């Protein structure tokens, strides 16, 4: 759940050898460590100092991205149509009826999908939703967690607003 910045040193030697372009390196890195596909990759040379100044600046930006929050309204505008047009599938292949999505945590950003039942998403659906979220807000370098929960009984009977207003009784 931590932020990640990948720093590739010795980049001054890359021009002297046949290692390919920076894009080739970044593509190869993305395929070899797919868990870090959201991480920025900095190509630096400690010997010449090239790119060193960007390391702390990038790390600070990633730290900010881990704390970023998106309002529920904005999140539902972003995901609403996409999840309505193509309902997400669960790991068992069943379709989920999504009621709303809310960000329920930061560091790392955690998003909860409130649906008709609690069932894990298919990995491709989780990636699709993550890509939609990343396309709308800068979460570079930060992992995103996506959870699914069933709508509570109070929400089913009284609606979401009433469930939040309801206070416990004191006897």
PDB file of C-alpha atoms in Angstrom:
ATOM      1  CA  UNK A   1       0.000   0.000   0.000  1.00  0.00           C
ATOM      2  CA  UNK A   2       2.996   2.336  -0.195  1.00  0.00           C
ATOM      3  CA  UNK A   3       3.875   4.805  -2.926  1.00  0.00           C
ATOM      4  CA  UNK A   4       6.569   3.748  -5.349  1.00  0.00           C
ATOM      5  CA  UNK A   5       9.125   5.553  -7.516  1.00  0.00           C
ATOM      6  CA  UNK A   6      11.454   3.439  -9.668  1.00  0.00           C
ATOM      7  CA  UNK A   7      14.929   4.909 -10.147  1.00  0.00           C
ATOM      8  CA  UNK A   8      17.189   3.391 -12.810  1.00  0.00           C
ATOM      9  CA  UNK A   9      20.813   4.402 -12.274  1.00  0.00           C
ATOM     10  CA  UNK A  10      23.809   4.094 -14.641  1.00  0.00           C
ATOM     11  CA  UNK A  11      21.850   5.658 -17.463  1.00  0.00           C
ATOM     12  CA  UNK A  12      25.027   7.446 -18.619  1.00  0.00           C
ATOM     13  CA  UNK A  13      26.348   4.040 -19.737  1.00  0.00           C
ATOM     14  CA  UNK A  14      23.260   3.253 -21.809  1.00  0.00           C
ATOM     15  CA  UNK A  15      24.484   5.356 -24.714  1.00  0.00           C
ATOM     16  CA  UNK A  16      27.757   3.421 -24.840  1.00  0.00           C
ATOM     17  CA  UNK A  17      26.053   0.018 -25.036  1.00  0.00           C
ATOM     18  CA  UNK A  18      23.321  -1.473 -27.144  1.00  0.00           C
ATOM     19  CA  UNK A  19      20.611  -1.474 -24.464  1.00  0.00           C
ATOM     20  CA  UNK A  20      17.881   0.150 -26.517  1.00  0.00           C
ATOM     21  CA  UNK A  21      15.952   3.354 -25.957  1.00  0.00           C
ATOM     22  CA  UNK A  22      14.459   4.662 -22.744  1.00  0.00           C
ATOM     23  CA  UNK A  23      11.021   3.647 -24.043  1.00  0.00           C
ATOM     24  CA  UNK A  24      12.253   0.073 -24.643  1.00  0.00           C
ATOM     25  CA  UNK A  25      13.566  -0.055 -21.081  1.00  0.00           C
ATOM     26  CA  UNK A  26      10.325   1.287 -19.609  1.00  0.00           C
ATOM     27  CA  UNK A  27       8.240  -1.173 -21.643  1.00  0.00           C
ATOM     28  CA  UNK A  28      10.422  -4.100 -20.564  1.00  0.00           C
ATOM     29  CA  UNK A  29      10.226  -2.969 -16.946  1.00  0.00           C
ATOM     30  CA  UNK A  30       6.431  -2.721 -17.095  1.00  0.00           C
ATOM     31  CA  UNK A  31       6.145  -6.292 -18.373  1.00  0.00           C
ATOM     32  CA  UNK A  32       8.644  -7.694 -15.865  1.00  0.00           C
ATOM     33  CA  UNK A  33       7.131  -6.027 -12.787  1.00  0.00           C
ATOM     34  CA  UNK A  34       3.434  -5.490 -13.571  1.00  0.00           C
ATOM     35  CA  UNK A  35       2.587  -4.713  -9.916  1.00  0.00           C
ATOM     36  CA  UNK A  36       4.468  -1.427 -10.369  1.00  0.00           C
ATOM     37  CA  UNK A  37       2.852  -0.289 -13.623  1.00  0.00           C
ATOM     38  CA  UNK A  38       1.558   2.883 -11.933  1.00  0.00           C
ATOM     39  CA  UNK A  39       5.008   3.903 -10.653  1.00  0.00           C
ATOM     40  CA  UNK A  40       6.963   6.695 -12.338  1.00  0.00           C
ATOM     41  CA  UNK A  41      10.317   5.565 -13.747  1.00  0.00           C
ATOM     42  CA  UNK A  42      13.243   7.969 -13.462  1.00  0.00           C
ATOM     43  CA  UNK A  43      16.339   7.370 -15.572  1.00  0.00           C
ATOM     44  CA  UNK A  44      19.300   8.883 -13.728  1.00  0.00           C
ATOM     45  CA  UNK A  45      23.058   8.931 -13.608  1.00  0.00           C
ATOM     46  CA  UNK A  46      24.660   9.414 -10.209  1.00  0.00           C
ATOM     47  CA  UNK A  47      28.008   9.934 -11.899  1.00  0.00           C
ATOM     48  CA  UNK A  48      26.931  12.860 -14.109  1.00  0.00           C
ATOM     49  CA  UNK A  49      24.057  14.020 -11.865  1.00  0.00           C
ATOM     50  CA  UNK A  50      21.521  13.726 -14.697  1.00  0.00           C
ATOM     51  CA  UNK A  51      17.969  13.349 -13.316  1.00  0.00           C
ATOM     52  CA  UNK A  52      19.002  13.284  -9.639  1.00  0.00           C
ATOM     53  CA  UNK A  53      17.153  16.517  -8.822  1.00  0.00           C
ATOM     54  CA  UNK A  54      13.847  14.972  -9.938  1.00  0.00           C
ATOM     55  CA  UNK A  55      13.941  12.105  -7.411  1.00  0.00           C
ATOM     56  CA  UNK A  56      12.765  14.013  -4.314  1.00  0.00           C
ATOM     57  CA  UNK A  57      10.314  16.096  -6.331  1.00  0.00           C
ATOM     58  CA  UNK A  58       8.769  12.922  -7.788  1.00  0.00           C
ATOM     59  CA  UNK A  59       8.690  11.198  -4.379  1.00  0.00           C
ATOM     60  CA  UNK A  60       6.862  14.211  -2.901  1.00  0.00           C
ATOM     61  CA  UNK A  61       4.317  14.142  -5.757  1.00  0.00           C
ATOM     62  CA  UNK A  62       3.717  10.406  -5.202  1.00  0.00           C
ATOM     63  CA  UNK A  63       3.222  11.044  -1.464  1.00  0.00           C
ATOM     64  CA  UNK A  64       0.602  13.699  -2.311  1.00  0.00           C
ATOM     65  CA  UNK A  65      -1.094  11.286  -4.728  1.00  0.00           C
ATOM     66  CA  UNK A  66      -1.436   8.676  -1.946  1.00  0.00           C
ATOM     67  CA  UNK A  67      -3.401  11.225   0.099  1.00  0.00           C
ATOM     68  CA  UNK A  68      -5.617  12.444  -2.785  1.00  0.00           C
ATOM     69  CA  UNK A  69      -9.367  12.219  -2.271  1.00  0.00           C
ATOM     70  CA  UNK A  70     -12.201  12.303  -4.795  1.00  0.00           C
ATOM     71  CA  UNK A  71     -15.715  13.286  -3.733  1.00  0.00           C
ATOM     72  CA  UNK A  72     -18.457  10.688  -4.043  1.00  0.00           C
ATOM     73  CA  UNK A  73     -20.339  12.866  -6.516  1.00  0.00           C
ATOM     74  CA  UNK A  74     -17.337  13.259  -8.803  1.00  0.00           C
ATOM     75  CA  UNK A  75     -16.515   9.581  -8.511  1.00  0.00           C
ATOM     76  CA  UNK A  76     -20.037   8.562  -9.488  1.00  0.00           C
ATOM     77  CA  UNK A  77     -19.947  10.942 -12.457  1.00  0.00           C
ATOM     78  CA  UNK A  78     -16.702   9.302 -13.583  1.00  0.00           C
ATOM     79  CA  UNK A  79     -17.735   5.692 -13.002  1.00  0.00           C
ATOM     80  CA  UNK A  80     -21.521   5.883 -13.165  1.00  0.00           C
ATOM     81  CA  UNK A  81     -22.022   5.650 -16.910  1.00  0.00           C
ATOM     82  CA  UNK A  82     -19.200   3.134 -17.406  1.00  0.00           C
ATOM     83  CA  UNK A  83     -20.557   0.807 -14.713  1.00  0.00           C
ATOM     84  CA  UNK A  84     -24.153   1.236 -15.903  1.00  0.00           C
ATOM     85  CA  UNK A  85     -23.324   0.601 -19.575  1.00  0.00           C
ATOM     86  CA  UNK A  86     -21.198  -2.439 -18.782  1.00  0.00           C
ATOM     87  CA  UNK A  87     -21.921  -3.849 -15.340  1.00  0.00           C
ATOM     88  CA  UNK A  88     -18.826  -5.264 -13.633  1.00  0.00           C
ATOM     89  CA  UNK A  89     -18.443  -9.045 -13.446  1.00  0.00           C
ATOM     90  CA  UNK A  90     -17.452 -10.911 -10.333  1.00  0.00           C
ATOM     91  CA  UNK A  91     -14.720 -13.537 -10.148  1.00  0.00           C
ATOM     92  CA  UNK A  92     -17.488 -16.125 -10.678  1.00  0.00           C
ATOM     93  CA  UNK A  93     -18.654 -14.342 -13.853  1.00  0.00           C
ATOM     94  CA  UNK A  94     -21.899 -12.949 -12.442  1.00  0.00           C
ATOM     95  CA  UNK A  95     -22.912  -9.339 -13.055  1.00  0.00           C
ATOM     96  CA  UNK A  96     -23.053  -6.895 -10.136  1.00  0.00           C
ATOM     97  CA  UNK A  97     -25.708  -4.237  -9.793  1.00  0.00           C
ATOM     98  CA  UNK A  98     -23.785  -1.152  -8.619  1.00  0.00           C
ATOM     99  CA  UNK A  99     -25.627   1.445  -6.524  1.00  0.00           C
ATOM    100  CA  UNK A 100     -22.776   3.898  -5.951  1.00  0.00           C
ATOM    101  CA  UNK A 101     -19.017   4.196  -5.440  1.00  0.00           C
ATOM    102  CA  UNK A 102     -17.293   6.113  -2.643  1.00  0.00           C
ATOM    103  CA  UNK A 103     -13.709   6.716  -1.626  1.00  0.00           C
ATOM    104  CA  UNK A 104     -13.462   5.207   1.815  1.00  0.00           C
ATOM    105  CA  UNK A 105      -9.789   5.716   2.528  1.00  0.00           C
ATOM    106  CA  UNK A 106      -6.519   7.365   1.593  1.00  0.00           C
ATOM    107  CA  UNK A 107      -2.901   6.233   1.878  1.00  0.00           C
ATOM    108  CA  UNK A 108      -3.485   4.135  -0.181  1.00  0.00           C
ATOM    109  CA  UNK A 109      -6.594   5.430  -1.947  1.00  0.00           C
ATOM    110  CA  UNK A 110      -9.382   2.930  -1.280  1.00  0.00           C
ATOM    111  CA  UNK A 111     -12.638   2.887  -3.204  1.00  0.00           C
ATOM    112  CA  UNK A 112     -15.719   0.930  -2.156  1.00  0.00           C
ATOM    113  CA  UNK A 113     -18.318  -0.201  -4.655  1.00  0.00           C
ATOM    114  CA  UNK A 114     -21.718  -0.601  -2.997  1.00  0.00           C
ATOM    115  CA  UNK A 115     -23.569  -3.284  -4.911  1.00  0.00           C
ATOM    116  CA  UNK A 116     -26.424  -5.754  -4.584  1.00  0.00           C
ATOM    117  CA  UNK A 117     -24.083  -8.330  -3.014  1.00  0.00           C
ATOM    118  CA  UNK A 118     -20.558  -8.639  -1.687  1.00  0.00           C
ATOM    119  CA  UNK A 119     -18.468 -10.639  -4.104  1.00  0.00           C
ATOM    120  CA  UNK A 120     -14.898 -10.074  -5.351  1.00  0.00           C
ATOM    121  CA  UNK A 121     -14.511  -8.535  -8.787  1.00  0.00           C
ATOM    122  CA  UNK A 122     -12.923 -10.333 -11.709  1.00  0.00           C
ATOM    123  CA  UNK A 123      -9.307  -9.114 -12.014  1.00  0.00           C
ATOM    124  CA  UNK A 124     -10.015  -7.555 -15.429  1.00  0.00           C
ATOM    125  CA  UNK A 125     -12.961  -5.583 -14.018  1.00  0.00           C
ATOM    126  CA  UNK A 126     -10.829  -4.395 -11.115  1.00  0.00           C
ATOM    127  CA  UNK A 127      -8.197  -3.198 -13.604  1.00  0.00           C
ATOM    128  CA  UNK A 128     -10.872  -1.497 -15.774  1.00  0.00           C
ATOM    129  CA  UNK A 129     -12.252   0.421 -12.783  1.00  0.00           C
ATOM    130  CA  UNK A 130      -8.739   1.311 -11.621  1.00  0.00           C
ATOM    131  CA  UNK A 131      -7.915   2.659 -15.093  1.00  0.00           C
ATOM    132  CA  UNK A 132     -11.090   4.773 -15.100  1.00  0.00           C
ATOM    133  CA  UNK A 133     -10.150   6.247 -11.711  1.00  0.00           C
ATOM    134  CA  UNK A 134      -6.537   6.858 -12.772  1.00  0.00           C
ATOM    135  CA  UNK A 135      -7.771   8.538 -15.951  1.00  0.00           C
ATOM    136  CA  UNK A 136      -9.721  11.086 -13.929  1.00  0.00           C
ATOM    137  CA  UNK A 137      -7.250  11.898 -11.141  1.00  0.00           C
ATOM    138  CA  UNK A 138      -3.482  11.723 -10.687  1.00  0.00           C
ATOM    139  CA  UNK A 139      -2.716   8.657  -8.578  1.00  0.00           C
ATOM    140  CA  UNK A 140       0.690   8.060 -10.202  1.00  0.00           C
ATOM    141  CA  UNK A 141       2.963   6.002  -7.969  1.00  0.00           C
ATOM    142  CA  UNK A 142       0.189   5.001  -5.597  1.00  0.00           C
ATOM    143  CA  UNK A 143      -1.638   1.686  -5.555  1.00  0.00           C
ATOM    144  CA  UNK A 144      -5.419   1.799  -5.618  1.00  0.00           C
ATOM    145  CA  UNK A 145      -7.583  -0.593  -3.645  1.00  0.00           C
ATOM    146  CA  UNK A 146     -11.071  -1.477  -4.812  1.00  0.00           C
ATOM    147  CA  UNK A 147     -13.499  -3.180  -2.433  1.00  0.00           C
ATOM    148  CA  UNK A 148     -17.050  -4.423  -2.944  1.00  0.00           C
ATOM    149  CA  UNK A 149     -19.665  -4.427  -0.230  1.00  0.00           C
ATOM    150  CA  UNK A 150     -23.360  -5.204  -0.141  1.00  0.00           C
ATOM    151  CA  UNK A 151     -25.795  -2.433   0.529  1.00  0.00           C
ATOM    152  CA  UNK A 152     -26.824  -2.439   4.185  1.00  0.00           C
ATOM    153  CA  UNK A 153     -30.345  -3.301   5.268  1.00  0.00           C
ATOM    154  CA  UNK A 154     -31.005   0.310   6.386  1.00  0.00           C
ATOM    155  CA  UNK A 155     -29.962   1.599   2.983  1.00  0.00           C
ATOM    156  CA  UNK A 156     -32.279  -0.871   1.253  1.00  0.00           C
ATOM    157  CA  UNK A 157     -35.305   0.061   3.333  1.00  0.00           C
ATOM    158  CA  UNK A 158     -34.845   3.795   3.918  1.00  0.00           C
ATOM    159  CA  UNK A 159     -32.376   5.020   1.345  1.00  0.00           C
ATOM    160  CA  UNK A 160     -28.758   6.015   1.835  1.00  0.00           C
ATOM    161  CA  UNK A 161     -29.376   9.447   3.392  1.00  0.00           C
ATOM    162  CA  UNK A 162     -31.651   8.068   6.111  1.00  0.00           C
ATOM    163  CA  UNK A 163     -29.171   5.331   7.023  1.00  0.00           C
ATOM    164  CA  UNK A 164     -26.490   7.957   7.727  1.00  0.00           C
ATOM    165  CA  UNK A 165     -28.802  10.226   9.769  1.00  0.00           C
ATOM    166  CA  UNK A 166     -30.078   7.495  12.003  1.00  0.00           C
ATOM    167  CA  UNK A 167     -28.658   7.834  15.521  1.00  0.00           C
ATOM    168  CA  UNK A 168     -28.402   5.003  18.045  1.00  0.00           C
ATOM    169  CA  UNK A 169     -31.095   5.021  20.703  1.00  0.00           C
ATOM    170  CA  UNK A 170     -30.235   5.721  24.311  1.00  0.00           C
ATOM    171  CA  UNK A 171     -32.260   3.832  26.860  1.00  0.00           C
TER     172      UNK A 171
END
